[in-house]
Amino acid sequence: MFDYCIVGSGLFGSIFAYEANKRGKKCLVIERRNHIGGNCYTKLKENINIHAYGAHIFRTDSKQIWDYMQEFCTFNHFINSPIANFKGEIYNLPFNMNTFSKLWGISTPKEAQEIIQSQKKAALDSLKGAPRNLEEHAIALVGVDVYEKFIKGYTKKQWGRDCKDLPASIIKRIPVRFIYDNNYFNDPYQGIPKGGYTPIFEKLLKNCEVLLNTDFLTNKKELSKKAKKILFTGTIDAYFDYVLGTLEYRSLQFEEELLECANYQGVAVVNFTDAETPYTRIIEHKHFEFGTQKNTIISKEYPQNWDKTKEPYYPINDTKNQALYAKYQDLAKEEKNLIFGGRLGEYRYYDMQDVIKAALELVKRELV
Ligand code: FAD
Ligand code: UDP
């Protein structure tokens, strides 16, 4: 008999398993994929660590979380400074003085602020009230030019919906700066684990029994009997067999290519911000670790409609889905000895640092 059956070997499940194990609890980890690590998983190819489920850049504003991770890895000094490619024109991201300078041929913050201010004013005057959706929020924040070149097409591809039909929260993550600074994040701590993410999970799970290639939901009855409690980090609506309806997700497809050249795009991440290019990003994996290998590997990221046969990469946190999720939460409260956690279990657009924080909070509630 196990104390916990943990469904999903991603960051949430693995951190909880590690902490539970440290406190003398026996954990069984069930994973439907053929590897541990969830979406953070990296694999070695051509001596390059491949981020198999998209670019994963670790960052946090919490010294506590940064220090916590040092037990499992050493971070390099990578700073994410992605490039935007709009129909062949190259700009710096996030939206900062380098972007504005190239866009408008200006050089001072005052000039940039005046242009954005006048575009904002025109937009807000026609709005009559506070911005209600992603398009209105974006224009009110950075003006029409930035919105049209960098946000409109990319966001429509990424989410499969018009910016008018999306919540503003999606783009509130991106900084807007009136200094020359291409760091995509504001957090004081940032890096890529040297040697990739998978060794972190090997350490986190080293004292647990792990069953790969096993879908908990197809063996639910039998596997539930193996432990006193279940921690489920898959999708909450799937756990309940979609009885209340289906939550919406966005899926992705990754197309990997080995290229016989040492340096393909000169940077780890390029965003293709026009509407026509079918993929949103190309990542060149070697640049996450300053690689000097002879060849290179790139991945193109194609957004996709989600259905039950596809991986649910992003929750779509609009009003309709949030209301349905709240109903699933009520259902979950009725179940004894069952906990939901992580990006899918909590239906939240969590980054890694958020997942670690949430998992450690659960540890405090459950185990201390
Ligand atoms: P997951 O990693 O999704 O793990 C859940 C696991 O549960 C999976 O392995 C899944 O196979 C398994 N599972 C699900 N259902 C079942 C079942 N029925 N039976 C058995 N197993 C099951 N965060 C950052 O901080 N920085 C980034 O740069 C970043 N980039 C990202 C890029 C992309 C494209 C995506 C999609 C996410 C990115 N993230 C990033 C977010 C990051 O991936 C997540 O915050 C984190 O991996 C979530 O961990 P988790 O354990 O909650 O979920
Ligand atoms: N976004 C955009 N243009 C860009 C980058 C991002 O319009 O060049 C928008 C898009 O809607 C995206 C959101 O901002 O979904 C958040 O971007 P982020 O890079 O944080 O997305 P993630 O890495 O989570 O996919």
Coordinates of C-alpha atoms and ligand atoms in Angstrom, one line a residue:
M1 CA 0.0 0.0 0.0
F2 CA 1.3 3.4 -1.0
D3 CA 0.6 6.6 0.9
Y4 CA 0.2 8.6 -2.4
C5 CA -0.6 7.6 -5.9
I6 CA 0.7 10.6 -7.9
V7 CA -0.7 10.9 -11.4
G8 CA 1.7 12.7 -13.7
S9 CA 5.5 13.0 -13.4
G10 CA 5.7 16.7 -14.3
L11 CA 7.0 19.3 -12.0
F12 CA 4.1 19.4 -9.7
G13 CA 3.8 15.7 -9.2
S14 CA 7.6 15.2 -8.9
I15 CA 8.2 18.0 -6.4
F16 CA 5.3 16.6 -4.3
A17 CA 6.6 13.1 -4.6
Y18 CA 10.1 14.2 -3.5
E19 CA 8.9 16.1 -0.5
A20 CA 6.5 13.4 0.6
N21 CA 9.2 10.8 0.3
K22 CA 11.5 12.9 2.4
R23 CA 8.9 12.8 5.1
G24 CA 8.7 9.0 5.0
K25 CA 5.7 8.6 2.7
K26 CA 5.7 5.9 0.0
C27 CA 4.8 7.2 -3.4
L28 CA 3.7 5.6 -6.6
V29 CA 4.0 7.8 -9.7
I30 CA 1.9 7.0 -12.7
E31 CA 2.9 8.5 -16.1
R32 CA 1.1 7.9 -19.4
R33 CA 4.1 9.1 -21.5
N34 CA 7.2 7.0 -22.0
H35 CA 9.4 9.4 -19.9
I36 CA 9.3 11.5 -16.7
G37 CA 9.4 15.3 -16.5
G38 CA 6.0 16.3 -18.1
N39 CA 6.4 19.3 -20.5
C40 CA 9.8 20.2 -19.0
Y41 CA 11.3 17.0 -20.4
T42 CA 14.6 17.3 -22.4
K43 CA 16.3 14.6 -24.4
L44 CA 19.9 14.5 -25.7
K45 CA 20.3 14.4 -29.5
E46 CA 23.5 15.2 -31.4
N47 CA 24.9 16.1 -28.0
I48 CA 22.3 18.9 -27.7
N49 CA 19.6 19.0 -25.0
I50 CA 16.3 19.2 -26.9
H51 CA 13.4 20.9 -25.1
A52 CA 10.9 18.3 -26.4
Y53 CA 7.7 20.3 -25.5
G54 CA 8.8 23.8 -26.4
A55 CA 11.3 26.3 -25.0
H56 CA 11.5 26.1 -21.2
I57 CA 13.3 29.0 -19.6
F58 CA 13.4 29.0 -15.8
R59 CA 12.9 32.2 -14.0
T60 CA 11.6 33.4 -10.7
D61 CA 11.4 36.5 -8.5
S62 CA 11.7 34.3 -5.4
K63 CA 15.1 33.7 -3.9
Q64 CA 13.5 30.8 -1.9
I65 CA 12.4 29.0 -5.1
W66 CA 15.7 29.7 -6.8
D67 CA 17.6 28.3 -3.8
Y68 CA 15.3 25.3 -3.6
M69 CA 16.2 24.4 -7.2
Q70 CA 20.0 24.5 -6.5
E71 CA 19.6 21.1 -4.8
F72 CA 18.7 19.6 -8.1
C73 CA 20.6 21.5 -10.8
T74 CA 23.0 24.2 -11.6
F75 CA 21.6 27.0 -13.8
N76 CA 23.6 28.6 -16.5
H77 CA 23.5 32.4 -17.3
F78 CA 21.0 32.2 -20.2
I79 CA 18.8 35.2 -20.6
N80 CA 15.9 34.9 -22.9
S81 CA 16.1 37.6 -25.6
P82 CA 13.8 36.4 -28.4
I83 CA 13.6 38.0 -31.8
A84 CA 10.4 38.8 -33.7
N85 CA 10.3 38.1 -37.4
F86 CA 7.5 40.0 -39.1
K87 CA 7.4 39.1 -42.8
G88 CA 11.2 39.0 -42.8
E89 CA 11.7 42.2 -40.7
I90 CA 13.6 41.6 -37.5
Y91 CA 12.8 43.2 -34.2
N92 CA 13.8 42.7 -30.6
L93 CA 11.4 41.5 -28.0
P94 CA 9.9 42.2 -25.5
F95 CA 8.5 45.6 -26.5
N96 CA 11.4 47.9 -25.5
M97 CA 13.4 50.8 -26.9
N98 CA 15.2 48.5 -29.4
T99 CA 11.8 47.5 -30.8
F100 CA 10.5 51.1 -30.9
S101 CA 13.7 52.5 -32.4
K102 CA 13.6 50.0 -35.3
L103 CA 9.8 50.4 -35.7
W104 CA 9.7 54.2 -35.9
G105 CA 13.3 55.3 -36.5
I106 CA 13.5 57.1 -33.2
S107 CA 16.0 57.0 -30.4
T108 CA 14.7 58.4 -27.2
P109 CA 12.1 57.1 -24.6
K110 CA 10.3 60.5 -24.9
E111 CA 9.8 60.0 -28.7
A112 CA 8.5 56.4 -28.2
Q113 CA 6.2 57.4 -25.3
E114 CA 4.7 60.3 -27.4
I115 CA 4.0 57.9 -30.3
I116 CA 2.4 55.3 -28.1
Q117 CA 0.5 57.9 -26.1
S118 CA -1.1 59.4 -29.2
Q119 CA -2.0 56.0 -30.5
K120 CA -3.4 55.0 -27.1
K121 CA -5.4 58.2 -26.9
A122 CA -7.1 57.7 -30.2
A123 CA -7.9 54.1 -29.3
L124 CA -9.2 54.9 -25.8
D125 CA -11.3 57.8 -27.1
S126 CA -13.1 55.5 -29.4
L127 CA -13.5 52.8 -26.7
K128 CA -15.7 54.7 -24.2
G129 CA -14.6 52.8 -21.0
A130 CA -12.0 50.4 -19.9
P131 CA -10.5 47.8 -22.3
R132 CA -12.7 44.7 -22.4
N133 CA -10.6 42.2 -24.4
L134 CA -7.1 41.4 -25.5
E135 CA -7.2 43.6 -28.5
E136 CA -8.4 46.7 -26.6
H137 CA -6.0 46.1 -23.8
A138 CA -3.0 45.6 -26.1
I139 CA -3.8 48.8 -28.1
A140 CA -4.3 50.7 -24.8
L141 CA -1.0 49.5 -23.6
V142 CA 1.3 49.8 -26.7
G143 CA -0.6 51.4 -29.4
V144 CA -1.8 50.2 -32.9
D145 CA 1.6 49.7 -34.6
V146 CA 3.0 47.3 -32.0
Y147 CA -0.4 45.5 -31.8
E148 CA -0.7 45.1 -35.6
K149 CA 2.9 43.8 -36.2
F150 CA 3.6 41.8 -33.1
I151 CA 0.4 40.8 -31.3
K152 CA -2.5 40.4 -33.7
G153 CA -1.2 37.7 -36.0
Y154 CA 0.8 35.8 -33.4
T155 CA -2.1 35.7 -30.9
K156 CA -4.6 34.6 -33.4
K157 CA -2.4 31.7 -34.5
Q158 CA -1.5 30.8 -30.9
W159 CA -5.1 30.7 -29.6
G160 CA -7.1 30.1 -32.8
R161 CA -9.3 33.0 -31.9
D162 CA -9.5 36.7 -32.7
C163 CA -7.9 39.0 -30.2
K164 CA -11.4 40.5 -29.5
D165 CA -12.5 37.1 -28.2
L166 CA -9.6 36.5 -25.8
P167 CA -9.0 37.7 -22.2
A168 CA -6.4 40.5 -21.7
S169 CA -4.7 38.4 -19.0
I170 CA -2.8 36.4 -21.7
I171 CA -0.6 39.3 -22.7
K172 CA -0.2 40.9 -19.4
R173 CA 2.8 38.6 -18.9
I174 CA 4.9 40.4 -21.5
P175 CA 6.9 43.5 -20.3
V176 CA 6.8 46.9 -22.0
R177 CA 9.9 48.9 -21.3
F178 CA 11.2 52.3 -22.3
I179 CA 14.8 51.3 -21.8
Y180 CA 17.1 49.4 -24.2
D181 CA 16.7 45.9 -22.6
N182 CA 15.9 42.7 -24.5
N183 CA 15.4 40.5 -21.5
Y184 CA 12.0 38.9 -22.0
F185 CA 11.5 38.5 -18.2
N186 CA 11.6 40.9 -15.3
D187 CA 12.5 38.3 -12.7
P188 CA 15.9 38.7 -11.0
Y189 CA 16.7 35.0 -11.3
Q190 CA 16.9 33.2 -14.7
G191 CA 18.7 30.4 -16.4
I192 CA 18.6 27.0 -18.0
P193 CA 19.7 23.9 -16.0
K194 CA 23.1 22.8 -17.3
G195 CA 22.5 19.4 -18.8
G196 CA 18.8 19.9 -19.3
Y197 CA 15.7 19.4 -17.2
T198 CA 15.4 15.6 -17.2
P199 CA 18.2 15.0 -14.6
I200 CA 16.2 17.2 -12.2
F201 CA 13.3 14.8 -12.4
E202 CA 15.6 11.8 -12.0
K203 CA 16.7 13.2 -8.7
L204 CA 13.2 14.2 -7.6
L205 CA 11.8 10.7 -8.3
K206 CA 14.8 8.6 -7.3
N207 CA 13.1 7.0 -4.3
C208 CA 9.6 6.5 -5.9
E209 CA 8.2 3.7 -7.9
V210 CA 7.4 5.1 -11.3
L211 CA 5.1 3.4 -13.8
L212 CA 5.6 4.8 -17.3
N213 CA 3.3 4.2 -20.3
T214 CA 0.3 3.9 -18.0
D215 CA -2.8 6.0 -18.3
F216 CA -4.3 6.3 -14.8
L217 CA -7.8 6.9 -16.2
T218 CA -8.0 3.6 -18.1
N219 CA -7.0 1.7 -14.9
K220 CA -8.6 4.1 -12.5
K221 CA -10.4 1.6 -10.2
E222 CA -7.4 -0.7 -9.8
L223 CA -4.8 1.9 -9.4
S224 CA -6.8 3.9 -6.9
K225 CA -6.8 1.0 -4.6
K226 CA -3.0 1.0 -4.4
A227 CA -2.7 4.2 -2.3
K228 CA -4.4 6.0 0.6
K229 CA -4.5 9.3 -1.4
I230 CA -4.4 10.3 -5.0
L231 CA -2.7 13.5 -6.4
F232 CA -4.0 14.0 -9.9
T233 CA -2.0 16.4 -12.2
G234 CA -3.8 15.6 -15.4
T235 CA -6.9 17.5 -16.7
I236 CA -9.6 17.8 -14.0
D237 CA -12.5 17.4 -16.5
A238 CA -11.0 14.1 -17.8
Y239 CA -10.7 12.8 -14.3
F240 CA -14.5 13.2 -14.0
D241 CA -15.1 11.8 -17.4
Y242 CA -16.3 15.2 -18.7
V243 CA -19.6 14.8 -16.8
L244 CA -20.1 18.6 -16.6
G245 CA -18.8 19.3 -20.0
T246 CA -15.4 19.7 -21.6
L247 CA -12.9 22.5 -20.7
E248 CA -11.1 24.0 -23.6
Y249 CA -7.4 23.7 -24.2
R250 CA -5.0 24.7 -26.9
S251 CA -2.7 22.1 -28.4
L252 CA 0.6 22.3 -30.2
Q253 CA 2.6 20.2 -32.6
F254 CA 6.4 20.3 -32.6
E255 CA 8.3 19.6 -35.8
E256 CA 12.0 18.9 -35.2
E257 CA 14.7 19.2 -37.9
L258 CA 18.4 18.4 -37.8
L259 CA 20.3 20.9 -39.9
E260 CA 23.9 20.4 -41.1
C261 CA 25.0 23.9 -40.0
A262 CA 26.5 25.2 -36.8
N263 CA 24.2 28.1 -36.3
Y264 CA 20.8 28.5 -38.0
Q265 CA 19.1 31.5 -36.5
G266 CA 21.7 33.0 -34.1
V267 CA 19.3 33.0 -31.1
A268 CA 17.3 30.4 -29.1
V269 CA 13.8 31.7 -29.9
V270 CA 12.4 33.5 -32.9
N271 CA 8.7 34.4 -32.9
F272 CA 7.0 34.6 -36.3
T273 CA 4.4 37.3 -35.6
D274 CA 2.6 37.6 -38.9
A275 CA -0.7 35.7 -39.4
E276 CA 0.4 33.8 -42.5
T277 CA 3.4 31.7 -41.3
P278 CA 1.8 28.6 -39.9
Y279 CA 4.1 28.2 -36.9
T280 CA 4.5 30.7 -34.1
R281 CA 8.1 30.0 -33.0
I282 CA 11.3 28.3 -34.1
I283 CA 13.6 27.3 -31.3
E284 CA 17.2 26.4 -31.9
H285 CA 18.0 24.2 -28.9
K286 CA 21.8 24.5 -28.7
H287 CA 21.6 28.2 -27.9
F288 CA 20.0 27.5 -24.5
E289 CA 23.3 26.1 -23.4
F290 CA 25.7 28.2 -25.7
G291 CA 26.4 25.0 -27.7
T292 CA 29.3 24.7 -30.1
Q293 CA 28.3 21.4 -31.7
K294 CA 28.9 20.9 -35.5
N295 CA 25.2 20.6 -36.4
T296 CA 22.1 22.1 -35.0
I297 CA 18.5 21.1 -34.2
I298 CA 15.5 23.4 -34.5
S299 CA 11.8 22.9 -33.6
K300 CA 8.9 24.6 -35.3
E301 CA 5.9 25.1 -33.0
Y302 CA 2.5 24.8 -34.7
P303 CA -0.5 25.7 -32.6
Q304 CA -3.5 23.3 -33.0
N305 CA -7.1 23.0 -32.0
W306 CA -7.3 20.6 -29.1
D307 CA -9.5 17.5 -29.0
K308 CA -9.4 14.5 -26.7
T309 CA -6.8 12.8 -28.8
K310 CA -4.3 15.7 -28.5
E311 CA -2.1 17.0 -25.7
P312 CA -3.7 19.9 -23.7
Y313 CA -0.8 22.3 -23.5
Y314 CA -2.6 25.6 -22.6
P315 CA -5.8 26.1 -20.6
I316 CA -8.0 28.8 -22.1
N317 CA -8.9 30.8 -19.1
D318 CA -11.9 32.8 -20.4
T319 CA -15.1 33.4 -18.5
K320 CA -16.9 30.4 -19.9
N321 CA -14.1 28.0 -19.1
Q322 CA -13.5 29.5 -15.6
A323 CA -17.1 29.0 -14.7
L324 CA -17.0 25.4 -15.8
Y325 CA -13.8 24.8 -13.9
A326 CA -15.4 26.2 -10.8
K327 CA -18.1 23.5 -11.1
Y328 CA -15.4 20.8 -11.4
Q329 CA -13.8 22.2 -8.3
D330 CA -17.1 21.8 -6.4
L331 CA -17.2 18.2 -7.6
A332 CA -13.6 17.7 -6.5
K333 CA -14.5 18.9 -3.0
E334 CA -17.0 16.0 -2.6
E335 CA -14.2 13.4 -3.1
K336 CA -12.2 12.4 -0.1
N337 CA -8.5 11.5 -0.5
L338 CA -8.2 13.2 -3.9
I339 CA -6.1 16.3 -4.6
F340 CA -5.7 18.1 -7.9
G341 CA -2.6 20.0 -8.7
G342 CA -0.5 21.6 -11.5
R343 CA -1.2 23.4 -14.8
L344 CA -3.9 20.9 -15.9
G345 CA -5.3 19.8 -12.5
E346 CA -5.8 23.5 -11.5
Y347 CA -6.5 24.7 -15.0
R348 CA -4.1 27.6 -14.7
Y349 CA -1.5 29.1 -17.0
Y350 CA 1.2 28.2 -14.6
D351 CA 4.9 28.7 -15.4
M352 CA 7.5 26.4 -13.7
Q353 CA 8.1 28.8 -10.8
D354 CA 4.3 29.0 -10.1
V355 CA 4.1 25.2 -10.1
I356 CA 6.9 24.8 -7.7
K357 CA 5.3 27.4 -5.4
A358 CA 1.9 25.7 -5.6
A359 CA 3.4 22.2 -5.0
L360 CA 5.4 23.4 -1.9
E361 CA 2.2 25.1 -0.6
L362 CA 0.4 21.7 -0.9
V363 CA 3.3 20.1 0.9
K364 CA 2.8 22.5 3.8
R365 CA -0.9 21.8 3.9
E366 CA -0.7 18.0 3.5
L367 CA 2.5 16.9 5.1
V368 CA 3.8 19.3 7.8
Ligands
FAD1 P1 2.8 18.8 -16.9 O1 4.2 19.1 -17.1 O2 1.8 18.9 -18.0 O3 2.8 17.3 -16.3 C1 1.6 16.6 -16.2 C2 2.0 15.1 -16.5 O4 0.8 14.3 -16.2 C3 2.3 14.9 -17.9 O5 3.6 14.2 -17.9 C4 1.2 14.0 -18.4 O6 1.7 13.0 -19.4 C5 0.7 13.3 -17.2 N1 -0.7 12.8 -17.2 C6 -1.7 13.6 -17.5 N2 -2.9 12.8 -17.5 C7 -2.4 11.6 -17.1 C8 -3.1 10.3 -16.9 N3 -4.4 10.2 -17.1 N4 -2.4 9.2 -16.5 C9 -1.0 9.3 -16.4 N5 -0.4 10.5 -16.6 C10 -1.1 11.6 -16.9 N6 7.2 27.5 -17.9 C11 8.3 28.3 -17.6 O7 8.5 28.5 -16.4 N7 9.1 28.8 -18.6 C12 9.0 28.5 -19.9 O8 9.7 29.0 -20.7 C13 7.8 27.7 -20.3 N8 7.6 27.4 -21.6 C14 6.6 26.6 -21.9 C15 6.4 26.4 -23.3 C16 5.3 25.6 -23.7 C17 5.1 25.3 -25.1 C18 4.4 25.0 -22.7 C19 3.3 24.2 -23.1 C20 4.6 25.3 -21.3 C21 5.7 26.1 -20.9 N9 5.9 26.4 -19.6 C22 7.0 27.2 -19.3 C23 5.0 25.9 -18.5 C24 5.6 24.6 -17.9 O9 5.6 23.6 -18.9 C25 4.6 24.2 -16.8 O10 4.4 25.2 -15.8 C26 5.0 22.9 -16.1 O11 5.6 22.0 -16.9 C27 3.7 22.3 -15.5 O12 4.0 21.2 -14.7 P2 2.8 20.2 -14.3 O13 3.4 19.1 -13.5 O14 1.7 21.0 -13.7 O15 2.2 19.7 -15.7
UDP2 N1 2.4 37.3 -27.7 C1 2.3 38.0 -28.9 N2 3.4 38.2 -29.7 C2 4.7 37.7 -29.3 C3 4.8 37.0 -28.1 C4 3.6 36.8 -27.3 O1 1.2 38.5 -29.3 O2 5.6 37.9 -30.1 C5 1.2 37.1 -26.9 C6 0.5 35.8 -27.3 O3 -0.9 36.0 -27.2 C7 1.0 34.9 -26.3 C8 1.1 35.8 -25.1 O4 1.5 37.0 -25.6 O5 0.1 33.8 -26.1 C9 2.0 35.3 -24.0 O6 3.3 35.2 -24.6 P1 4.4 34.2 -24.0 O7 5.7 34.3 -24.8 O8 4.5 34.4 -22.5 O9 3.7 32.8 -24.3 P2 4.1 31.3 -23.9 O10 5.6 31.2 -23.8 O11 3.5 31.0 -22.6 O12 3.5 30.5 -25.0

